[in-house]
PDB file of C-alpha atoms and ligand atoms in Angstrom:
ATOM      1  CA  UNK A 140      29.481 -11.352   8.329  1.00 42.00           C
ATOM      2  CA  UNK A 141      28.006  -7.884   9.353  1.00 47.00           C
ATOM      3  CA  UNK A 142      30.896  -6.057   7.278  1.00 50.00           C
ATOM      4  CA  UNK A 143      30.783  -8.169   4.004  1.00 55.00           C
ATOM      5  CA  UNK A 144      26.579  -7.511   3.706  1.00 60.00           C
ATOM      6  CA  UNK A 145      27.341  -4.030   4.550  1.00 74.00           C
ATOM      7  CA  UNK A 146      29.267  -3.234   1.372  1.00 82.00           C
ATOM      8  CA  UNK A 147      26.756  -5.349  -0.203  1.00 94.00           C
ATOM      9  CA  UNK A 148      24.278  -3.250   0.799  1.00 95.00           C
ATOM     10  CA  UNK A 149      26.236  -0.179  -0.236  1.00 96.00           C
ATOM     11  CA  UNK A 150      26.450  -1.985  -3.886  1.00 97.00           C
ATOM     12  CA  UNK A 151      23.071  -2.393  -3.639  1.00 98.00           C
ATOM     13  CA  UNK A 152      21.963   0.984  -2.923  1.00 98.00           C
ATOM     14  CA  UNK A 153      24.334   2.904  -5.135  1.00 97.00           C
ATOM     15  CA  UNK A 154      22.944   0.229  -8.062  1.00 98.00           C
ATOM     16  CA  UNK A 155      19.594   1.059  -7.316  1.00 98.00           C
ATOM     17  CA  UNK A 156      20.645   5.141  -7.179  1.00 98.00           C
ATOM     18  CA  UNK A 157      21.660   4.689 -10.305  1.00 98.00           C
ATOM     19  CA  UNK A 158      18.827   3.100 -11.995  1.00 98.00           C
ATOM     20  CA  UNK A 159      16.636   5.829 -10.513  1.00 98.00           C
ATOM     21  CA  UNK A 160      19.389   8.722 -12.096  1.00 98.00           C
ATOM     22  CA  UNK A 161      19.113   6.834 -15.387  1.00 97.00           C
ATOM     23  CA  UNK A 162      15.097   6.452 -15.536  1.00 97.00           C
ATOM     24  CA  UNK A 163      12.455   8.772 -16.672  1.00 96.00           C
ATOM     25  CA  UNK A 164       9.172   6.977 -16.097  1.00 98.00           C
ATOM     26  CA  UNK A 165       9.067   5.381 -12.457  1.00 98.00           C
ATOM     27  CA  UNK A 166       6.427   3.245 -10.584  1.00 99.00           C
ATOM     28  CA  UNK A 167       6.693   2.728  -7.346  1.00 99.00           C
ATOM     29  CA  UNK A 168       4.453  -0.077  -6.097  1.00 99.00           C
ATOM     30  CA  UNK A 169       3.679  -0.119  -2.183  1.00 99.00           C
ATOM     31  CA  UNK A 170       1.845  -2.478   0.553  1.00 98.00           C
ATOM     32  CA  UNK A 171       1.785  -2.588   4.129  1.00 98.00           C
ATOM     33  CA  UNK A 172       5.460  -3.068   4.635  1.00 98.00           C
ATOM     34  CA  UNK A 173       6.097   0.660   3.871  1.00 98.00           C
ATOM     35  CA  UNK A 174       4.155   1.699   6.306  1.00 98.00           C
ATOM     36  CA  UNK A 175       5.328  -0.619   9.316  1.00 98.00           C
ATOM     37  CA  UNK A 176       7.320   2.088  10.340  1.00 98.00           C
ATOM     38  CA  UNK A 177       5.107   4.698  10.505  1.00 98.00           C
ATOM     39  CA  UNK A 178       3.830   2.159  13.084  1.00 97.00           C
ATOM     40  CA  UNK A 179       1.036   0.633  11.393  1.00 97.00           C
ATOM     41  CA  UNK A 180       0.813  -3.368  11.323  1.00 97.00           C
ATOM     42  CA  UNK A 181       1.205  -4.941   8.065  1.00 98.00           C
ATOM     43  CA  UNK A 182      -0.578  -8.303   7.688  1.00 98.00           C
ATOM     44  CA  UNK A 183       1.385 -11.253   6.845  1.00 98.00           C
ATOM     45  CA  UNK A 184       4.859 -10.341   8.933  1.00 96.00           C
ATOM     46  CA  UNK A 185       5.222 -12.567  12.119  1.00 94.00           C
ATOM     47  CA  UNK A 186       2.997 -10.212  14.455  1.00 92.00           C
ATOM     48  CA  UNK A 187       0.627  -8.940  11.512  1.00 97.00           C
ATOM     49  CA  UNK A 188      -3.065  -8.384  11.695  1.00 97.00           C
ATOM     50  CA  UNK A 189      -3.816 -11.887  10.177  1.00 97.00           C
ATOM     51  CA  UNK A 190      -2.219 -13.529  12.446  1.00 97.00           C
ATOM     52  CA  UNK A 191      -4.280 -11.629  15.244  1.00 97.00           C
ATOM     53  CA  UNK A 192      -7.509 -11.822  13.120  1.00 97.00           C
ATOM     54  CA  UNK A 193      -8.942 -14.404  10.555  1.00 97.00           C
ATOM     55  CA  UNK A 194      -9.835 -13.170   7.167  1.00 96.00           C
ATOM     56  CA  UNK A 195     -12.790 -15.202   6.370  1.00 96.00           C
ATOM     57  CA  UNK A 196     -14.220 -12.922   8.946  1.00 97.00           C
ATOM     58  CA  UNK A 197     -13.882  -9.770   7.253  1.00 96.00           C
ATOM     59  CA  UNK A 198     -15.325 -10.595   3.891  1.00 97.00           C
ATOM     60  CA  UNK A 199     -17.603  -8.507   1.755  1.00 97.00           C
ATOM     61  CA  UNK A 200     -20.305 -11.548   1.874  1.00 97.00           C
ATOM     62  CA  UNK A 201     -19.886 -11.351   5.647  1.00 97.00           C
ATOM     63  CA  UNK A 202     -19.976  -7.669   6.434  1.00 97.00           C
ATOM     64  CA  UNK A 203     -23.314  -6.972   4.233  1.00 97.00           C
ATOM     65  CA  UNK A 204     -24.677 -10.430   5.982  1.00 96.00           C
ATOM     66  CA  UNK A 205     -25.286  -9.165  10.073  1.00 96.00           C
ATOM     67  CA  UNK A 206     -24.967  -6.635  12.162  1.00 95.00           C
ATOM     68  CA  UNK A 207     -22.440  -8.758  14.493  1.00 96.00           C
ATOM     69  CA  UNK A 208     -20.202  -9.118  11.614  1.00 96.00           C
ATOM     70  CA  UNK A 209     -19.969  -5.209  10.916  1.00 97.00           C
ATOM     71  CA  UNK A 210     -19.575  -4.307  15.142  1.00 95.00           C
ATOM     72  CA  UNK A 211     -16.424  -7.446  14.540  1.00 95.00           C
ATOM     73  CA  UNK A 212     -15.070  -5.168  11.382  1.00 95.00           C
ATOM     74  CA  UNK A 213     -15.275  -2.051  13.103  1.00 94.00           C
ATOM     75  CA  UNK A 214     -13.679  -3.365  16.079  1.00 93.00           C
ATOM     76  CA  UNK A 215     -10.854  -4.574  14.242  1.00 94.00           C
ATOM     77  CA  UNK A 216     -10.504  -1.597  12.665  1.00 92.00           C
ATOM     78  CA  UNK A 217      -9.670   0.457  16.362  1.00 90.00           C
ATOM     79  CA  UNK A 218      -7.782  -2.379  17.749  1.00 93.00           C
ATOM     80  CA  UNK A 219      -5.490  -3.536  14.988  1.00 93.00           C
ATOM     81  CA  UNK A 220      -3.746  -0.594  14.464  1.00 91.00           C
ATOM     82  CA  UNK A 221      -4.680  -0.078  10.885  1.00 91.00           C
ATOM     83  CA  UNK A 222      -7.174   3.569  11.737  1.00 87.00           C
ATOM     84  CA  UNK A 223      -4.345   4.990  13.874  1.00 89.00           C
ATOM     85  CA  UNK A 224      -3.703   8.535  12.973  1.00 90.00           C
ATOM     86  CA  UNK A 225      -0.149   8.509  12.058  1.00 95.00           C
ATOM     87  CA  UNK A 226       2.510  10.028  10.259  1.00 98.00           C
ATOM     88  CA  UNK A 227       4.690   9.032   6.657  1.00 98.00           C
ATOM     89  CA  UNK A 228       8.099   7.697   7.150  1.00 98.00           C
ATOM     90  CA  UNK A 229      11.565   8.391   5.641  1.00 98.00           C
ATOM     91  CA  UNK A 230       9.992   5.932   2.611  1.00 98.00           C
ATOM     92  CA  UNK A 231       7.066   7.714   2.147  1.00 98.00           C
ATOM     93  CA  UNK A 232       8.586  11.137   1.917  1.00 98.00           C
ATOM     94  CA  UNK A 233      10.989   9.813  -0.190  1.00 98.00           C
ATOM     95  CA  UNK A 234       8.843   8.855  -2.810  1.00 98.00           C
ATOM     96  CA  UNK A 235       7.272  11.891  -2.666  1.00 98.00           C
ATOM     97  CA  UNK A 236      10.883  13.366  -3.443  1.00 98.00           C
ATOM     98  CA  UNK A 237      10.591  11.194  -6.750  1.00 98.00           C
ATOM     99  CA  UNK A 238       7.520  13.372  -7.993  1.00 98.00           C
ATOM    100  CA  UNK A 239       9.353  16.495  -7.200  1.00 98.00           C
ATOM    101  CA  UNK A 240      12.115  15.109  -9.009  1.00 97.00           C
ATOM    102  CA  UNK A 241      10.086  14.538 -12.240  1.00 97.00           C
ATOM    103  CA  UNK A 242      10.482  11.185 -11.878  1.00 97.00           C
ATOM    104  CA  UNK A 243       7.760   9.083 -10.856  1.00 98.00           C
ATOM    105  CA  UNK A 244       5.162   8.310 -13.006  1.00 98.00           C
ATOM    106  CA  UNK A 245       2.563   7.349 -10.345  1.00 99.00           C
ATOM    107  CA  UNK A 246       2.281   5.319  -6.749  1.00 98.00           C
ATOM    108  CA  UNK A 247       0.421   1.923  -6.710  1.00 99.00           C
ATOM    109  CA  UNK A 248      -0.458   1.265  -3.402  1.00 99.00           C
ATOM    110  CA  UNK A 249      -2.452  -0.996  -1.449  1.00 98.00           C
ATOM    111  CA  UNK A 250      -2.860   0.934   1.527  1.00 98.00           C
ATOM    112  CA  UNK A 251      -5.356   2.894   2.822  1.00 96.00           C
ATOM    113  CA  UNK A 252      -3.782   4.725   5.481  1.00 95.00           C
ATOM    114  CA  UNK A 253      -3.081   7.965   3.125  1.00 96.00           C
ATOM    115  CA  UNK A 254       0.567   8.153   4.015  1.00 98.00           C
ATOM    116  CA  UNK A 255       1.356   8.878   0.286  1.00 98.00           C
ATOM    117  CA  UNK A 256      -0.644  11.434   0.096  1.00 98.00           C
ATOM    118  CA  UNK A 257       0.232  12.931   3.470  1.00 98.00           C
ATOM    119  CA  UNK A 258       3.740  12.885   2.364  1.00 98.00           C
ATOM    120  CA  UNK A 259       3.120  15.067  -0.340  1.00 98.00           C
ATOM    121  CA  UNK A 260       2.369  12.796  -3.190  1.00 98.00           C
ATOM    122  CA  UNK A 261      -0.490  14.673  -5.374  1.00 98.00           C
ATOM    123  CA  UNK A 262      -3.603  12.483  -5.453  1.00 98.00           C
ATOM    124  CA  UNK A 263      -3.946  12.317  -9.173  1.00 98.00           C
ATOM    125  CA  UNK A 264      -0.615   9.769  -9.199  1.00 98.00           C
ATOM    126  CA  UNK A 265      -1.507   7.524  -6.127  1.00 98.00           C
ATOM    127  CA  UNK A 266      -3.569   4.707  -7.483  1.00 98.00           C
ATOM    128  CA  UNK A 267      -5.099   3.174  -4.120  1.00 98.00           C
ATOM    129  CA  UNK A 268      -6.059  -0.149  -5.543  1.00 98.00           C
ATOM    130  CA  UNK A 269      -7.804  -1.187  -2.402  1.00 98.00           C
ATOM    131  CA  UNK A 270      -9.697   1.758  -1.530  1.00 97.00           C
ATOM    132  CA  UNK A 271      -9.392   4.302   1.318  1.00 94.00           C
ATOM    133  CA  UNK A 272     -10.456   4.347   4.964  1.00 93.00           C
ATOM    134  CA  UNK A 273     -11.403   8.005   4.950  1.00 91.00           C
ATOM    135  CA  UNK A 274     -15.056   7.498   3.812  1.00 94.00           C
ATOM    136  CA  UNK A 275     -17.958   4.925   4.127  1.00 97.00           C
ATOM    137  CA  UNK A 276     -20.743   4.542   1.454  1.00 97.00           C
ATOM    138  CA  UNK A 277     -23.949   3.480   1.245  1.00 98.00           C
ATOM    139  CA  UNK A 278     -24.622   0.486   0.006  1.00 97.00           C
ATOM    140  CA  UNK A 279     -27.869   1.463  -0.477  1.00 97.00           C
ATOM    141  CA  UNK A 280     -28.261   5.192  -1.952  1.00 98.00           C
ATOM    142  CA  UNK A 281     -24.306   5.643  -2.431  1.00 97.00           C
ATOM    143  CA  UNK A 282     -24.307   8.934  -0.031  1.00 98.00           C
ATOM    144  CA  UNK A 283     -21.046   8.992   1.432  1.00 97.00           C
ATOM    145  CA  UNK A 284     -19.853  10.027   4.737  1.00 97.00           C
ATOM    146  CA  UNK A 285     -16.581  10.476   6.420  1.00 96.00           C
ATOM    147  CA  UNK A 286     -15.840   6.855   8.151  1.00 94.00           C
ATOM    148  CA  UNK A 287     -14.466   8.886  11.234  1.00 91.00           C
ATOM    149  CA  UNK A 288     -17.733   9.600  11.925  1.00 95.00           C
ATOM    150  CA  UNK A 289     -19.424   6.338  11.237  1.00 95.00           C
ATOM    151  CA  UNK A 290     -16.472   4.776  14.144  1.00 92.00           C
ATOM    152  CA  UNK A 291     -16.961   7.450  16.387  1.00 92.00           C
ATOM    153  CA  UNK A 292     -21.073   6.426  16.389  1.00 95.00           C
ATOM    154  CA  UNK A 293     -20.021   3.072  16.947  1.00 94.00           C
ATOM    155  CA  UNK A 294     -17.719   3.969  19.636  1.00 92.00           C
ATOM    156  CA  UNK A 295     -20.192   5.602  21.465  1.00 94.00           C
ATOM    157  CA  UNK A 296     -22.672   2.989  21.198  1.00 93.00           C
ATOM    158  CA  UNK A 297     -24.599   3.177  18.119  1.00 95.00           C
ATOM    159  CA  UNK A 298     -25.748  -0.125  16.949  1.00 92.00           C
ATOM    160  CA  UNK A 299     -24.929  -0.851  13.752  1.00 96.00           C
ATOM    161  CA  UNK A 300     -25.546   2.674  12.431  1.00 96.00           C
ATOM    162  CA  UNK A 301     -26.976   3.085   9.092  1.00 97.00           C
ATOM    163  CA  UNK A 302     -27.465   5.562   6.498  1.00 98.00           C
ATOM    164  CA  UNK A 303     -29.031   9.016   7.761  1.00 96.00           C
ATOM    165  CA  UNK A 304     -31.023   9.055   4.185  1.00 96.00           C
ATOM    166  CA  UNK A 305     -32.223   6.211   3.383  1.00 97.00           C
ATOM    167  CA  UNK A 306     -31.264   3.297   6.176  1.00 97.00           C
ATOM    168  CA  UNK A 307     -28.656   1.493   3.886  1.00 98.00           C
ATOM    169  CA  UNK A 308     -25.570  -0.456   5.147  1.00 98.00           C
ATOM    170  CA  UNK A 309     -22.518   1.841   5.517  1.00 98.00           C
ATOM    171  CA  UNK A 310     -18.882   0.070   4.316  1.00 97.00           C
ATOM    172  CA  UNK A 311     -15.966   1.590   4.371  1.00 96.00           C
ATOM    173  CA  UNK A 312     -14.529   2.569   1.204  1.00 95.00           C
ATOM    174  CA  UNK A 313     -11.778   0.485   1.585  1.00 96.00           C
ATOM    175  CA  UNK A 314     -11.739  -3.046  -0.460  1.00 97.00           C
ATOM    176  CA  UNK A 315     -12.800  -6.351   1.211  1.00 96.00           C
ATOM    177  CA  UNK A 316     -11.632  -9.573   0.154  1.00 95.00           C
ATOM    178  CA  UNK A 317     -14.151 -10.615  -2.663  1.00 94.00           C
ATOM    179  CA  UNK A 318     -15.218  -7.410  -3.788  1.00 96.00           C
ATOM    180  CA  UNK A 319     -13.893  -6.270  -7.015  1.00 96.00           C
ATOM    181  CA  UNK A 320     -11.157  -3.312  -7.148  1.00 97.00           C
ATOM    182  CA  UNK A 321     -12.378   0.405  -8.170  1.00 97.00           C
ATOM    183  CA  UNK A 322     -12.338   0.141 -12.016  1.00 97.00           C
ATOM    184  CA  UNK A 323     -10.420   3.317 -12.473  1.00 98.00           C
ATOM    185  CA  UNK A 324      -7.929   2.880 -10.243  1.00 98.00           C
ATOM    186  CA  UNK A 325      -7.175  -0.684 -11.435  1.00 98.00           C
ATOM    187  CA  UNK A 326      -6.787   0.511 -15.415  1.00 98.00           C
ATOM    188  CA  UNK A 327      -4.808   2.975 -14.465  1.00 98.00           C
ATOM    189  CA  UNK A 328      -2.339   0.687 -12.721  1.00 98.00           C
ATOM    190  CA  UNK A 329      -2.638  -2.004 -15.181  1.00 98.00           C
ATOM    191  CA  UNK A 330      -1.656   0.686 -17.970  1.00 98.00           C
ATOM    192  CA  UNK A 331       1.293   2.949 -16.200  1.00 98.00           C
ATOM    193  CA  UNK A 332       2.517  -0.869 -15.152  1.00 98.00           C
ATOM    194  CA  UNK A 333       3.085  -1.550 -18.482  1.00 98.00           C
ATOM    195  CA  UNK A 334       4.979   2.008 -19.396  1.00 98.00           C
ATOM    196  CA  UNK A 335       7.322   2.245 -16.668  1.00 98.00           C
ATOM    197  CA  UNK A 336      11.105   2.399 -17.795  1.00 98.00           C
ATOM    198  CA  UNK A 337      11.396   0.824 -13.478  1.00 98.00           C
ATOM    199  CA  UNK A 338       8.981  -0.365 -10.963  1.00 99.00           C
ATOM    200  CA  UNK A 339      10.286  -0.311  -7.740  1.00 99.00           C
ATOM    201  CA  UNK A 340       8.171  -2.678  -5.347  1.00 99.00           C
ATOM    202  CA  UNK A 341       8.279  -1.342  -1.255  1.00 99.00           C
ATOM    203  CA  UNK A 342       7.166  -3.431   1.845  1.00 98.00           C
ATOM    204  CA  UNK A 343       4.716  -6.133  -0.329  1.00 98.00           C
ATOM    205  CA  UNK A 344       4.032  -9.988   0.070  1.00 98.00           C
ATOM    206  CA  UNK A 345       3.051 -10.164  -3.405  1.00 98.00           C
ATOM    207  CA  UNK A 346       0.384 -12.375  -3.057  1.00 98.00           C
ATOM    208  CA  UNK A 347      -2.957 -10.698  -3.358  1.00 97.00           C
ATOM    209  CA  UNK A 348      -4.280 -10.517  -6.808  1.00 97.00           C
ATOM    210  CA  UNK A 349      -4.944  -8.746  -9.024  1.00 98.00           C
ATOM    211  CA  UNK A 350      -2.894  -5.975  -7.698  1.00 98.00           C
ATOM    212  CA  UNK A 351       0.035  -8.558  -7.502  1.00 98.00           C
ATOM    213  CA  UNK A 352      -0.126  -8.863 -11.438  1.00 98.00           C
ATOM    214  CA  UNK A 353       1.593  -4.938 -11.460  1.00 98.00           C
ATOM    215  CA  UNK A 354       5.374  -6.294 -11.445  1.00 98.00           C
ATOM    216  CA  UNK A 355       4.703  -8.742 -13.761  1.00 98.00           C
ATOM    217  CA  UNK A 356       3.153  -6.492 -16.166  1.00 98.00           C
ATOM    218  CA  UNK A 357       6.265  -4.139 -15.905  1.00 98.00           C
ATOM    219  CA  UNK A 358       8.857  -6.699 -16.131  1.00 98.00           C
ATOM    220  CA  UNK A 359       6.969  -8.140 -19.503  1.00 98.00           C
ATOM    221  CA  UNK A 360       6.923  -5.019 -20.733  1.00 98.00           C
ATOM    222  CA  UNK A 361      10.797  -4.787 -20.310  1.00 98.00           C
ATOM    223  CA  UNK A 362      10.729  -2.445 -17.441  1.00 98.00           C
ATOM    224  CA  UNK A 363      13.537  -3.408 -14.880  1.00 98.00           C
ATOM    225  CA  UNK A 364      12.326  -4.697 -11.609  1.00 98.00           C
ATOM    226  CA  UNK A 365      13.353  -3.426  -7.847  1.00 98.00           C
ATOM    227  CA  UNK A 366      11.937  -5.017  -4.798  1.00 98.00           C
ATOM    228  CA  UNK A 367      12.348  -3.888  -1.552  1.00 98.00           C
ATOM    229  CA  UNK A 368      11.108  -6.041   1.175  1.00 98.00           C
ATOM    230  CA  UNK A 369      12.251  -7.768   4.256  1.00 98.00           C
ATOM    231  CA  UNK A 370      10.848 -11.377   3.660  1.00 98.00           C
ATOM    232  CA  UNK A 371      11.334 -12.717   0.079  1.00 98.00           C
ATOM    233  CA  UNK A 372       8.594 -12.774  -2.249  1.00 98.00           C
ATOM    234  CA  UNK A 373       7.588 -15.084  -5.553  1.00 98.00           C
ATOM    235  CA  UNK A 374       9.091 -12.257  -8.194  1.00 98.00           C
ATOM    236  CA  UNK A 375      12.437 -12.360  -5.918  1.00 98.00           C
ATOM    237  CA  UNK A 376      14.015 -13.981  -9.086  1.00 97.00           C
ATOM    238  CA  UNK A 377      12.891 -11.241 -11.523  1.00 98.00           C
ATOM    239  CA  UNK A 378      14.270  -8.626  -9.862  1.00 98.00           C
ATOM    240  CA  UNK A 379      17.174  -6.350 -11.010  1.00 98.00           C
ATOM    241  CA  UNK A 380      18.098  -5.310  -7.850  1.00 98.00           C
ATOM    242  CA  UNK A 381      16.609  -6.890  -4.456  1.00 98.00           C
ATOM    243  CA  UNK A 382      17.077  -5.507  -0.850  1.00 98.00           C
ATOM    244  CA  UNK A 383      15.975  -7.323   2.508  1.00 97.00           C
ATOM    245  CA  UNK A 384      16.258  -4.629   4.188  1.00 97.00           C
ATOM    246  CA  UNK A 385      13.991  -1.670   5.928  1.00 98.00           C
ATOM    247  CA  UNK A 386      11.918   0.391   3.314  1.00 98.00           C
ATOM    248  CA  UNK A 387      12.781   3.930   4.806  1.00 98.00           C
ATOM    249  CA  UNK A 388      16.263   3.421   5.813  1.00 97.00           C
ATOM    250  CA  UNK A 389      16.741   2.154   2.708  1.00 98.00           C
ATOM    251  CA  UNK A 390      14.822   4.666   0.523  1.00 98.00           C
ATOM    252  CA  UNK A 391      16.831   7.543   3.128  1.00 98.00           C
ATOM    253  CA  UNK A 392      20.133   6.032   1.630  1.00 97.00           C
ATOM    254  CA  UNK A 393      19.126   5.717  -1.997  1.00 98.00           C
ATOM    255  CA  UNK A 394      17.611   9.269  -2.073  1.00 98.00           C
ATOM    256  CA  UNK A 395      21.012  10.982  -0.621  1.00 97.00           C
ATOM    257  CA  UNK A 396      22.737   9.153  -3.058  1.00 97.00           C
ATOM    258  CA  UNK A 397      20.593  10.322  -5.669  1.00 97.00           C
ATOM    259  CA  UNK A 398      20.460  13.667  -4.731  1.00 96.00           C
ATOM    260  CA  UNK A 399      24.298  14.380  -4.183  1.00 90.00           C
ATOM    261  CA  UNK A 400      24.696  12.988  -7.960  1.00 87.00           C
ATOM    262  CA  UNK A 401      22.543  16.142  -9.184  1.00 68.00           C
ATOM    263  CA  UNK A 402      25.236  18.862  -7.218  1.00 57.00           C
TER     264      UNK A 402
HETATM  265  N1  APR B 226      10.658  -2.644   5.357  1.00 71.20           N
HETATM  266  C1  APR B 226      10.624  -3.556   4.356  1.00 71.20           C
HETATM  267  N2  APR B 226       9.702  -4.559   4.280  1.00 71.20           N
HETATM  268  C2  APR B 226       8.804  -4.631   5.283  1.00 71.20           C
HETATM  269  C3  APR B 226       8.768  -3.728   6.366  1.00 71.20           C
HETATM  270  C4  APR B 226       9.761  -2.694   6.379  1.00 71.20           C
HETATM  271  N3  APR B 226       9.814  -1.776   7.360  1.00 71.20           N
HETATM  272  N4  APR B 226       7.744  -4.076   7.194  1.00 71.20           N
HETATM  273  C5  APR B 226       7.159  -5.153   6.637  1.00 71.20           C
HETATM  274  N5  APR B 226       7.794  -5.489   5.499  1.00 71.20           N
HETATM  275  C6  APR B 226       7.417  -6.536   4.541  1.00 71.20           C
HETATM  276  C7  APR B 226       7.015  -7.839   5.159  1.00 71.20           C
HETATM  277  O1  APR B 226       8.131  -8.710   5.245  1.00 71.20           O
HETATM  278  C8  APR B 226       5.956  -8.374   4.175  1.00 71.20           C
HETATM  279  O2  APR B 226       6.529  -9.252   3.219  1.00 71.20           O
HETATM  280  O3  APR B 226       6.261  -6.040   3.881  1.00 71.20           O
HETATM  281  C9  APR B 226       5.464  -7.134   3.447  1.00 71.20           C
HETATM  282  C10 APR B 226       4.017  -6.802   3.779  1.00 71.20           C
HETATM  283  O4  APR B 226       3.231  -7.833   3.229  1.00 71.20           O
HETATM  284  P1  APR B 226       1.705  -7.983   3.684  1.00 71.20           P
HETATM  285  O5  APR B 226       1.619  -7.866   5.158  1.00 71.20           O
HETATM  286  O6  APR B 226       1.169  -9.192   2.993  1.00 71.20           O
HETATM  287  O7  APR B 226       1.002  -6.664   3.101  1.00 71.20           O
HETATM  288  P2  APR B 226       0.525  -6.410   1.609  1.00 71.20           P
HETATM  289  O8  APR B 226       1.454  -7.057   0.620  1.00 71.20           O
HETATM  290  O9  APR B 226       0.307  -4.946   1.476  1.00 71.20           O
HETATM  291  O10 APR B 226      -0.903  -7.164   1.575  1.00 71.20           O
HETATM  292  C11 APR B 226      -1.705  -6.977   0.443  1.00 71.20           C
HETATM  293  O11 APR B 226      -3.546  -8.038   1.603  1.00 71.20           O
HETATM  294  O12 APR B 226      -4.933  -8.282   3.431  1.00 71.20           O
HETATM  295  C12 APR B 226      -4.796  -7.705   2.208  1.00 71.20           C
HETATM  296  O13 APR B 226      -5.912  -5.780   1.546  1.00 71.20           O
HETATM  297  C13 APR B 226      -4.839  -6.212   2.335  1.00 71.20           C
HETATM  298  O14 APR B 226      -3.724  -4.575   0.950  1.00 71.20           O
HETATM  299  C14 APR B 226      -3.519  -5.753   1.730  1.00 71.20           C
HETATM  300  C15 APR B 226      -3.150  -6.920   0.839  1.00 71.20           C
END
């Protein structure tokens, strides 16, 4: 009944406006889902990239392994969606309304579009726990260059280009699946986790480790739990407050709600 989830949805809202008036320390973790809207794919929805691409293709052990593999990775990268030069969304911009506010602590994300950042989000409090896609490195000598550059060789034709210094494999900075997260980034996480006052949880399947292990860290620490996201997910039942619905309408709601309490 449209009307009855409506109102529930207002509850909702105005519950989670409060907890956001009331708290001091926020941590607002974010995955692909808060970005759908700025029209990149996420990867585990009905149409998302892995169920366009397999996985077990784009591992660390494969990428380093042949040439073929990296031209498959870079491929991906143009076709999927996930480079596309886009712009933040009501959600992004209104996290970045938190920081102005005072209130947020730091974002945890797992994205590497940048839309945090873009959004106005100072770097020093997103934590990109899965790297970036705006440089590559070399796994050889560690020079780095801007991965723009790297795709645009490849689009014109360059096979399998390789470092300018000293002939090493370029990877994008971003995090395969079995490499290990940037240390830094992944204390950091672990540690504000565990000080939040409320960790609010946008557009995320929760099942990639060990950046999954955030919300549990926060609710153990007696931090009160939000989750956002449109399919349910395995901390569903130790949430505080849980909405199905769309990140940046949502966040667009909560935000007015928030703001018109401060006039
Ligand atoms: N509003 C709310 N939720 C949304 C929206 C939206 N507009 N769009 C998608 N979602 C939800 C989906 O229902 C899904 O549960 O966001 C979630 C996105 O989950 P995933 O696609 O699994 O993305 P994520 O959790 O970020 O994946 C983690 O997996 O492949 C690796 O490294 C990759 O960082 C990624 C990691």
């Amino acid at each position: 009944m449209a009307m009855k989830e409506d109102s529930n949805l207002e509850l909702l809202i105005d519950q989670l406006a409060d907890l956001i008036i009331k708290s001091k320390r926020i941590v607002v973790f974010t995955g692909a889902g808060v970005s759908t809207e700025s029209g990149i794919p996420d990867f585990r929805s009905p149409d998302g990239i892995w169920t366009k691409y397999d996985p077990e293709d784009f591992t660390y052990q494969k990428f380093v392994s042949s040439k073929e593999a990296r031209k498959k990775m870079y491929g991906m990268l143009e076709e999927s969606g996930l480079m596309a030069d886009t712009n933040p969304n009501p959600a992004h911009y209104a996290i970045a309304e938190l920081e102005k506010m005072g209130k947020l602590d730091c974002v945890i994300t797992q994205n590497v579009d940048g839309l945090h950042q873009k959004a106005g989000n100072s770097e020093d409090k997103v934590f990109q726990l899965h790297g970036n896609m705006v440089r590559a490195i070399c796994l050889g000598c560690n020079k780095r260059y801007p991965l723009g550059d790297v795709i645009n060789k490849v689009k014109q034709g360059v096979d399998d280009p390789g470092c300018e210094k000293c002939g090493g494999i370029l990877k994008p900075d971003a995090v395969f699946f079995g490499e290990t997260l940037p240390h830094r980034e992944l204390n950091e996480a672990t540690s504000r986790s565990a000080k939040c006052d409320l960790f609010i949880v946008i557009g995320s399947s929760l099942v990639v480790y060990p950046a999954a292990y955030m919300p549990t860290y926060a609710v153990n620490a007696g931090a009160k739990l939000v989750i956002i996201n449109r399919e349910p997910t395995h901390m569903d039942r130790a949430s505080h407050i849980r909405i199905y619905e769309g990140a940046g309408e949502t966040m667009l709601k909560v935000m007015e709600r928030v703001r018109g309490s401060n006039t």
